[in-house]
Coordinates of C-alpha atoms in Angstrom, one line a residue:
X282 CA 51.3 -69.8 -59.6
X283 CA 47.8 -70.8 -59.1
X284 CA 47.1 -73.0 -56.1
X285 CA 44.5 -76.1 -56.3
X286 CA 42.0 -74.8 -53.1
X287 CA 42.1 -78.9 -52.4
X288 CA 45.5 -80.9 -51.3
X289 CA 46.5 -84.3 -52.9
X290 CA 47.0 -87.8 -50.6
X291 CA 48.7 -88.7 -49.4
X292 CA 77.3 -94.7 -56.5
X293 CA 77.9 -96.5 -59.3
X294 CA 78.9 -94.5 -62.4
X295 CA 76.4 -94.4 -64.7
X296 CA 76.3 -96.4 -67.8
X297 CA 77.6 -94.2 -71.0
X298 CA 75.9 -94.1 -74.5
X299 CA 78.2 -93.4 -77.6
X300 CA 79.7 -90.3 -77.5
X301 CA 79.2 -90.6 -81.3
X302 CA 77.0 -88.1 -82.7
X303 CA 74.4 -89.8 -85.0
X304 CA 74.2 -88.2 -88.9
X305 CA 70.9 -86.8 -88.4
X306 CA 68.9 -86.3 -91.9
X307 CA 65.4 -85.3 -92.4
X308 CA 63.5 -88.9 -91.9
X309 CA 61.7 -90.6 -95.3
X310 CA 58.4 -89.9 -95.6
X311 CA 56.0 -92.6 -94.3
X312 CA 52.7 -93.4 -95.5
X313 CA 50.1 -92.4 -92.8
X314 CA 46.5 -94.0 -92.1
X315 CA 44.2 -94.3 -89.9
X316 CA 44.1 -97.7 -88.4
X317 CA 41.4 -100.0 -86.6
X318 CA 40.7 -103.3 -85.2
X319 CA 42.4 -104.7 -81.6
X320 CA 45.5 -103.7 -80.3
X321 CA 47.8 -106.0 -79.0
X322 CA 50.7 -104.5 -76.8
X323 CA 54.1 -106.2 -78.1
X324 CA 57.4 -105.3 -75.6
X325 CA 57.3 -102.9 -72.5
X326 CA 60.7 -100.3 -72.5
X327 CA 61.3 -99.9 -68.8
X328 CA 64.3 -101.5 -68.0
X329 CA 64.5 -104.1 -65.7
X330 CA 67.6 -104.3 -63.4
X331 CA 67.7 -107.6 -61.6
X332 CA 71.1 -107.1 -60.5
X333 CA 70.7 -103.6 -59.5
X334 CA 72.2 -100.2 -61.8
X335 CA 75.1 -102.9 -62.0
X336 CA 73.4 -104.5 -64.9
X337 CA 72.8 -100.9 -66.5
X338 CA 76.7 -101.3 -68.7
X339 CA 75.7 -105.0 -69.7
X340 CA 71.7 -103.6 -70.7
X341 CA 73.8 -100.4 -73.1
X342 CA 76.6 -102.6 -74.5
X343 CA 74.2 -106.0 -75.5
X344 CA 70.9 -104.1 -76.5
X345 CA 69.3 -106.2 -79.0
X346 CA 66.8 -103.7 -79.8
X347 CA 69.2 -100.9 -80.7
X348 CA 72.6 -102.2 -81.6
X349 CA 74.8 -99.2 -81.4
X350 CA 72.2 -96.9 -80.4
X351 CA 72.8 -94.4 -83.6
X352 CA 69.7 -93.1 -83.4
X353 CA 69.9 -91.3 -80.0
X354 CA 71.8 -88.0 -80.0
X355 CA 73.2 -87.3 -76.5
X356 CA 71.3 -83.7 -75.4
X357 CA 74.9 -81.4 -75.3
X358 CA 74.8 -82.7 -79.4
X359 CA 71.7 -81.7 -80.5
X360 CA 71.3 -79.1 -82.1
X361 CA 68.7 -77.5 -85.0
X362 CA 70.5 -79.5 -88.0
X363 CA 69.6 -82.7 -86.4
X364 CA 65.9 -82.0 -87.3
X365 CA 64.3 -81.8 -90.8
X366 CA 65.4 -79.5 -92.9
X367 CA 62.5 -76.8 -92.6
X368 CA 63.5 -76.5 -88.7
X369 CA 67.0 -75.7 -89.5
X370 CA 66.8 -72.3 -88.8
X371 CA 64.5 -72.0 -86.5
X372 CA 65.6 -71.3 -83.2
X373 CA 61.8 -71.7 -81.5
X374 CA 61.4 -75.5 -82.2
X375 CA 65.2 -76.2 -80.9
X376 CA 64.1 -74.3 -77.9
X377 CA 61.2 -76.4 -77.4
X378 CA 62.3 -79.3 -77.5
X379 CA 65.3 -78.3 -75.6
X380 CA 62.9 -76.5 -72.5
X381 CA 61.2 -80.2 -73.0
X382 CA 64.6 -81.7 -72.2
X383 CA 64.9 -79.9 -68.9
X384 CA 61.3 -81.2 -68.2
X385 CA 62.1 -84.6 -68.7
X386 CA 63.3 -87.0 -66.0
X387 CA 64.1 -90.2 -65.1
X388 CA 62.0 -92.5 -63.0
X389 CA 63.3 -95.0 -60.9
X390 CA 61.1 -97.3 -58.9
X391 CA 62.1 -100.5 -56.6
X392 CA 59.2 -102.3 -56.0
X393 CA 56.4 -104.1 -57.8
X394 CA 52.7 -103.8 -56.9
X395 CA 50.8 -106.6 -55.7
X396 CA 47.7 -105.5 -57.6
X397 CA 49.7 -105.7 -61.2
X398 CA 47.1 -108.0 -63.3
X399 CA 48.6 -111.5 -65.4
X400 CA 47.2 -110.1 -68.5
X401 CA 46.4 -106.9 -70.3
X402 CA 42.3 -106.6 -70.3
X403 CA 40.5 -108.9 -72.6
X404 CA 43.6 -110.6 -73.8
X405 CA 45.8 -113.5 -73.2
X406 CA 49.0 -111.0 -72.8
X407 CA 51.2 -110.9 -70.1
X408 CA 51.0 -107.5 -68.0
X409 CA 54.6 -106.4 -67.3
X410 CA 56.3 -107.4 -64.3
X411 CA 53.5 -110.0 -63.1
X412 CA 56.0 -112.6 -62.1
X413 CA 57.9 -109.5 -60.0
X414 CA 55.1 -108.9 -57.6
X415 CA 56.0 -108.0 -54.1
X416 CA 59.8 -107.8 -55.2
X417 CA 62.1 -104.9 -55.0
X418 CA 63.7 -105.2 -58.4
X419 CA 64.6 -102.1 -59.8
X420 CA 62.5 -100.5 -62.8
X421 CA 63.8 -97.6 -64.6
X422 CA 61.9 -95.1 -66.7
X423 CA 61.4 -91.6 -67.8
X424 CA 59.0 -89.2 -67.8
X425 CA 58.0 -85.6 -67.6
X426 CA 57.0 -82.7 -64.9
X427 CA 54.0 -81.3 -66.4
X428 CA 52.9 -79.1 -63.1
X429 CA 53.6 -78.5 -60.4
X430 CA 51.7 -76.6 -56.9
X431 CA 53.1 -74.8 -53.7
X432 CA 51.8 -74.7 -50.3
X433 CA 51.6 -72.6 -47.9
X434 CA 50.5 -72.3 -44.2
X435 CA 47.6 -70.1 -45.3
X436 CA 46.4 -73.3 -47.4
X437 CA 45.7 -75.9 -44.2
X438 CA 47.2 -77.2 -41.8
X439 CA 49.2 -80.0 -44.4
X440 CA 52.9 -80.7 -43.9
X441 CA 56.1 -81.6 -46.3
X442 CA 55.8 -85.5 -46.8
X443 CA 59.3 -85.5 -48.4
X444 CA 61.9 -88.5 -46.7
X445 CA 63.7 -85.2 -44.9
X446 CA 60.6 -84.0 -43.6
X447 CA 59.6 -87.8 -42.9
X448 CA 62.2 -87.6 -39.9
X449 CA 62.2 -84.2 -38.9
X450 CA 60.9 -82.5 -35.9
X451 CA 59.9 -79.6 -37.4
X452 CA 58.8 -80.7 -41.0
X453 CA 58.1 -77.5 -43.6
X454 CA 54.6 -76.2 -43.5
X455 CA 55.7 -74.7 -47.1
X456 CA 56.3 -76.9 -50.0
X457 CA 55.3 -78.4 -53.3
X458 CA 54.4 -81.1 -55.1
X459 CA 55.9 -82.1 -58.8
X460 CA 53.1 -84.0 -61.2
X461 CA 55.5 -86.1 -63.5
X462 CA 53.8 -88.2 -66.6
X463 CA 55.1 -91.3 -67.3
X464 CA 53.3 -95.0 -68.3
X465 CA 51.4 -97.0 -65.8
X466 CA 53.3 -100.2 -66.5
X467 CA 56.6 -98.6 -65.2
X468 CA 54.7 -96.7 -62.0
X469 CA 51.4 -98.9 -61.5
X470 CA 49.5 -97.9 -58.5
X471 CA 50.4 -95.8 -55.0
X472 CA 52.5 -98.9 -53.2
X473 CA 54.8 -98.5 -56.2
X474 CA 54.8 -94.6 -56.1
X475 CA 56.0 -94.3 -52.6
X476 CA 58.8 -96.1 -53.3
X477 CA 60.2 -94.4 -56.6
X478 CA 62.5 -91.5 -57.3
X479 CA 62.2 -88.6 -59.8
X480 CA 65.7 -87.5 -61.2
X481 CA 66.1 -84.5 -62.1
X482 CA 69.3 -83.1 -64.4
X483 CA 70.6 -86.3 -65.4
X484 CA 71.9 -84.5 -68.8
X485 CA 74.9 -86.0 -68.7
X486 CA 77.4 -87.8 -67.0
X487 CA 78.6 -85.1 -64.8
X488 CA 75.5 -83.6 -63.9
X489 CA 74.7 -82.5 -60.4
X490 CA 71.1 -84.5 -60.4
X491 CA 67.8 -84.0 -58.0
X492 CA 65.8 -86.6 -56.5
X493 CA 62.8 -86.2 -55.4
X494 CA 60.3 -88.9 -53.2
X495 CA 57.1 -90.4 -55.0
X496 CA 53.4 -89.8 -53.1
X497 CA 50.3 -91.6 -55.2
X498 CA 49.5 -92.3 -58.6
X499 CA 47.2 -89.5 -59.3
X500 CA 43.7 -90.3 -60.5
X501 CA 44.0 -93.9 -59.9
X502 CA 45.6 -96.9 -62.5
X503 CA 44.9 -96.9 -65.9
X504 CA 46.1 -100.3 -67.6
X505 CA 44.7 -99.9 -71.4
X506 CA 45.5 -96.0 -71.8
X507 CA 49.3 -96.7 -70.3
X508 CA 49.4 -93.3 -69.2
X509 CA 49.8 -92.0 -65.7
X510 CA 50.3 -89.0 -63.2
X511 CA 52.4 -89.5 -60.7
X512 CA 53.3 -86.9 -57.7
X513 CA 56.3 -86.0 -56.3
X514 CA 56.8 -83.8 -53.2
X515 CA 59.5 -81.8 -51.8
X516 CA 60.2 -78.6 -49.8
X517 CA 63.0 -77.3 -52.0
X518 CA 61.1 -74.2 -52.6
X519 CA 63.8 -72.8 -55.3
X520 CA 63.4 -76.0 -57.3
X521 CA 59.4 -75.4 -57.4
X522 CA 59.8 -72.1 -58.3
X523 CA 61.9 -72.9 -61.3
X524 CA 60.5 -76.1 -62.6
X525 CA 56.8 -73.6 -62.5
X526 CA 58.9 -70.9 -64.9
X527 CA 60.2 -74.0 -67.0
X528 CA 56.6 -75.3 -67.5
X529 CA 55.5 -72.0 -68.5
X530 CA 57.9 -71.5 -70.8
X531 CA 57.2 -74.4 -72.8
X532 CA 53.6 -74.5 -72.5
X533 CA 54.2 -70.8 -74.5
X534 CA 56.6 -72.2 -76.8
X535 CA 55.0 -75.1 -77.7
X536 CA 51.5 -73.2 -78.7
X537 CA 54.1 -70.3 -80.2
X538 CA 55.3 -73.3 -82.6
X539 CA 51.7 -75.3 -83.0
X540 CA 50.1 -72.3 -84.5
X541 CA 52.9 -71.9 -87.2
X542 CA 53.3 -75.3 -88.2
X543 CA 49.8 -76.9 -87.8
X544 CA 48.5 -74.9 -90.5
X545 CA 50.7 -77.0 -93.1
X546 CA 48.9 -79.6 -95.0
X547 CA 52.9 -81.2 -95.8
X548 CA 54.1 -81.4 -92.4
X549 CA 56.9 -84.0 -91.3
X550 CA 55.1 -85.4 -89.1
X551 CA 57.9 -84.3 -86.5
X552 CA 57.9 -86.6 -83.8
X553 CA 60.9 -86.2 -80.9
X554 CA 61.2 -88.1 -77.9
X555 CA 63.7 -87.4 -75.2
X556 CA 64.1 -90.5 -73.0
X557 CA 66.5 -92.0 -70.5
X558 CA 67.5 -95.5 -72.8
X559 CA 69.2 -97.7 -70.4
X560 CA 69.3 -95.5 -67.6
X561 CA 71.8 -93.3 -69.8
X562 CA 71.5 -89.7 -69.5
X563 CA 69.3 -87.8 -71.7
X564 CA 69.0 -89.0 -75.2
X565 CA 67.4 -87.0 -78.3
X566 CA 65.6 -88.8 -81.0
X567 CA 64.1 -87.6 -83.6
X568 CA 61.4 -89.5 -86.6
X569 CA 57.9 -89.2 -87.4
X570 CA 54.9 -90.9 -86.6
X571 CA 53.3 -93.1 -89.4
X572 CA 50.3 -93.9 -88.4
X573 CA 47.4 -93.9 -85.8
X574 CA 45.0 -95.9 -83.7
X575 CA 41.3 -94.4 -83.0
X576 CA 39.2 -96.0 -80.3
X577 CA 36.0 -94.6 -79.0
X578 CA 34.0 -95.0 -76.2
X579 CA 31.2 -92.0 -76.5
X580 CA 31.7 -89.1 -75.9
X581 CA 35.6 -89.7 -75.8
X582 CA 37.9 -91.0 -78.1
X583 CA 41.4 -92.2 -77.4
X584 CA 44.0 -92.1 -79.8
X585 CA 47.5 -94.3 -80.1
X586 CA 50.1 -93.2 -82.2
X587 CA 53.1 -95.4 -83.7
X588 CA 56.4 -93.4 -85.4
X589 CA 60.0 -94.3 -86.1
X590 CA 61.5 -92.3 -83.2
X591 CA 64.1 -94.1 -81.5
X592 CA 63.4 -95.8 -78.5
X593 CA 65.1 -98.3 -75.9
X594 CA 64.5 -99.8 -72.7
X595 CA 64.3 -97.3 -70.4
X596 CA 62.2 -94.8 -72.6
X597 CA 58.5 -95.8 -71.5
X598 CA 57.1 -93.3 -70.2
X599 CA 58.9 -90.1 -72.1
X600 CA 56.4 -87.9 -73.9
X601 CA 56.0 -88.5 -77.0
X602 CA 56.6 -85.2 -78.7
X603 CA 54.5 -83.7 -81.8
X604 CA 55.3 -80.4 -83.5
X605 CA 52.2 -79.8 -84.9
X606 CA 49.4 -81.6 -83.0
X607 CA 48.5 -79.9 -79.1
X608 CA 46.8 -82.7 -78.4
X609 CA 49.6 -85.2 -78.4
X610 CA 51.4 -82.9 -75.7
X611 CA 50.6 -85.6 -72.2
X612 CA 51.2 -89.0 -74.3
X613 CA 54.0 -91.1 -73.2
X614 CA 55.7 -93.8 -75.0
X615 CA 54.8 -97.3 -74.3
X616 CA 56.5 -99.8 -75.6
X617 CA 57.0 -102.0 -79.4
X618 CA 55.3 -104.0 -81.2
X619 CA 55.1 -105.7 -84.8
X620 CA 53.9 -102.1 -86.1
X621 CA 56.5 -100.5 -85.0
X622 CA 57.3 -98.2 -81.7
X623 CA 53.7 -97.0 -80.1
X624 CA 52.4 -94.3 -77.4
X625 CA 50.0 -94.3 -75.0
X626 CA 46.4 -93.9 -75.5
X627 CA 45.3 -90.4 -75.5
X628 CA 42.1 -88.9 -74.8
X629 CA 40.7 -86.9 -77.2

């Protein structure tokens, strides 16, 4: 595992989707273009629990965005039928997106920044959770561990900042920290971080979960893009050791199935997201994306992507998955709008 030479800063039962699995068919095929002018941000998807995870059942059950939810497929259901047809029998893109699955998480934060702005940049748009400022209402999301580093006593003189290690008398001079991706709207800045938890395992309702403690928002807030890196730390030295094999695995698979498929001219635009609607365990939906949204600010250019993958409240901040297109790989998704559900920005 390589090391980075310089150290970062510092029950209820859950809720249940349908057990219902969806028909899953190969989706229509969607005119794509390439789209300019402004964006306007429509409808944030983290869900907002004002009445704590007791409000989760009344969220699943009166969802006015997804009546009856029949486009998420509970992760034990999915399988390789429930993509297009040209992925039926081929075990490497199940895999992926399944090794994806075991990446993804849910994030759950109880407080709201001070800093959070009353409008998006440039526009008269309420930024989420403006009004919330300074509260502890509770703010569920999902995201995705993307990397992740161990320390050792040969690397300084740093110690575990995990809540155990918080209290102990002899914290661990050996641990890790977890890099999770998920949007800035849900986690916005570093007072926010140190007060959310990463769950890990939540595949289903019996599942025997991890939590892990925030640290910082990693490379500071970024409002328009949506997208951010947030770090987690622990000193559960078996769980750093396996979610480092896990990301490795589907950093290989994913190139493994990018270099097949990216070479098609009449690809499906294969767009999966796996996402934690309503605080539910892990949901699989599958669509395509439809269109796209190029900005540039020399020498970058940031891209936005819209598709008909199933999303809910809940689902901001789950990467937005593309077969076919490496460069889509860190986007998470954001929210809807008029056009349609729509990612992040990513940098291109």
């Amino acid at each position: 595992m390589e090391k980075t030479n310089k150290l970062r800063k510092r029950k209820l039962e859950p809720p249940r989707m349908s057990e219902d699995v969806p028909h899953c068919e190969s989706p229509s095929k969607v005119f794509k273009s390439d789209q300019t002018g402004v964006f306007i941000p429509g409808n944030h998807e983290a869900e907002m629990c004002y009445g704590g995870e007791a409000d989760l059942h009344k969220h699943v059950t009166g969802c006015k965005k997804n009546p009856g939810h029949k486009g998420f497929i509970p992760l034990k259901d999915f399988k390789s039928n429930c993509l297009p047809s040209r992925y039926h029998d081929d075990k490497i893109v199940s895999k992926t997106i399944k090794t994806l699955a075991a990446l993804t998480v849910q994030v759950k934060t109880k407080f709201t920044s001070l800093e959070r702005p009353e409008f998006y940049p440039g526009t008269q748009v309420p930024y989420p959770c403006y009004n919330d400022r300074g509260s502890h209402v509770m703010r569920l999301g999902t995201g995705r561990v993307w990397d992740v580093d161990k320390y050792t006593e040969s690397d300084g003189d740093e110690i575990c900042r995990c809540a155990k290690c918080h209290v102990s008398a002899t914290p661990s001079k050996v641990w890790g920290e977890v890099r999770v991706l998920t949007a800035t709207h849900v986690v916005f800045d570093d007072s926010e971080a140190r007060q959310t938890r990463c769950v890990l395992g939540f595949d289903d309702n019996k599942s025997r979960v991890v939590s892990l403690d925030g640290w910082e928002v990693e490379g500071g807030t970024d409002i328009e893009g949506d997208v951010c890196e947030l770090t987690y730390v622990t000193c559960d030295l078996n769980l750093i050791d396996e979610l480092d094999k896990m990301c490795g695995c589907f950093y290989d698979l994913h190139e493994e199935v990018n270099d097949k498929y990216r070479r098609f001219d009449d690809v499906d635009n294969l767009t999966v997201i796996v996402s934690h609607p309503h605080g539910c365990p892990k949901q699989v939906s599958v669509g395509q994306w439809t269109r796209k949204r190029e900005r540039e600010e020399k020498p970058i250019t940031y891209t936005r992507y819209w598709y008909t993958t199933c999303t809910c409240p809940g689902s901001s901040g789950a990467t937005v998955f593309r077969l076919d297109y490496d460069r889509l790989l860190y986007t998470p998704h954001s929210g809807s709008n008029s056009e349609g559900n729509y990612s992040g920005e990513h940098v291109c």
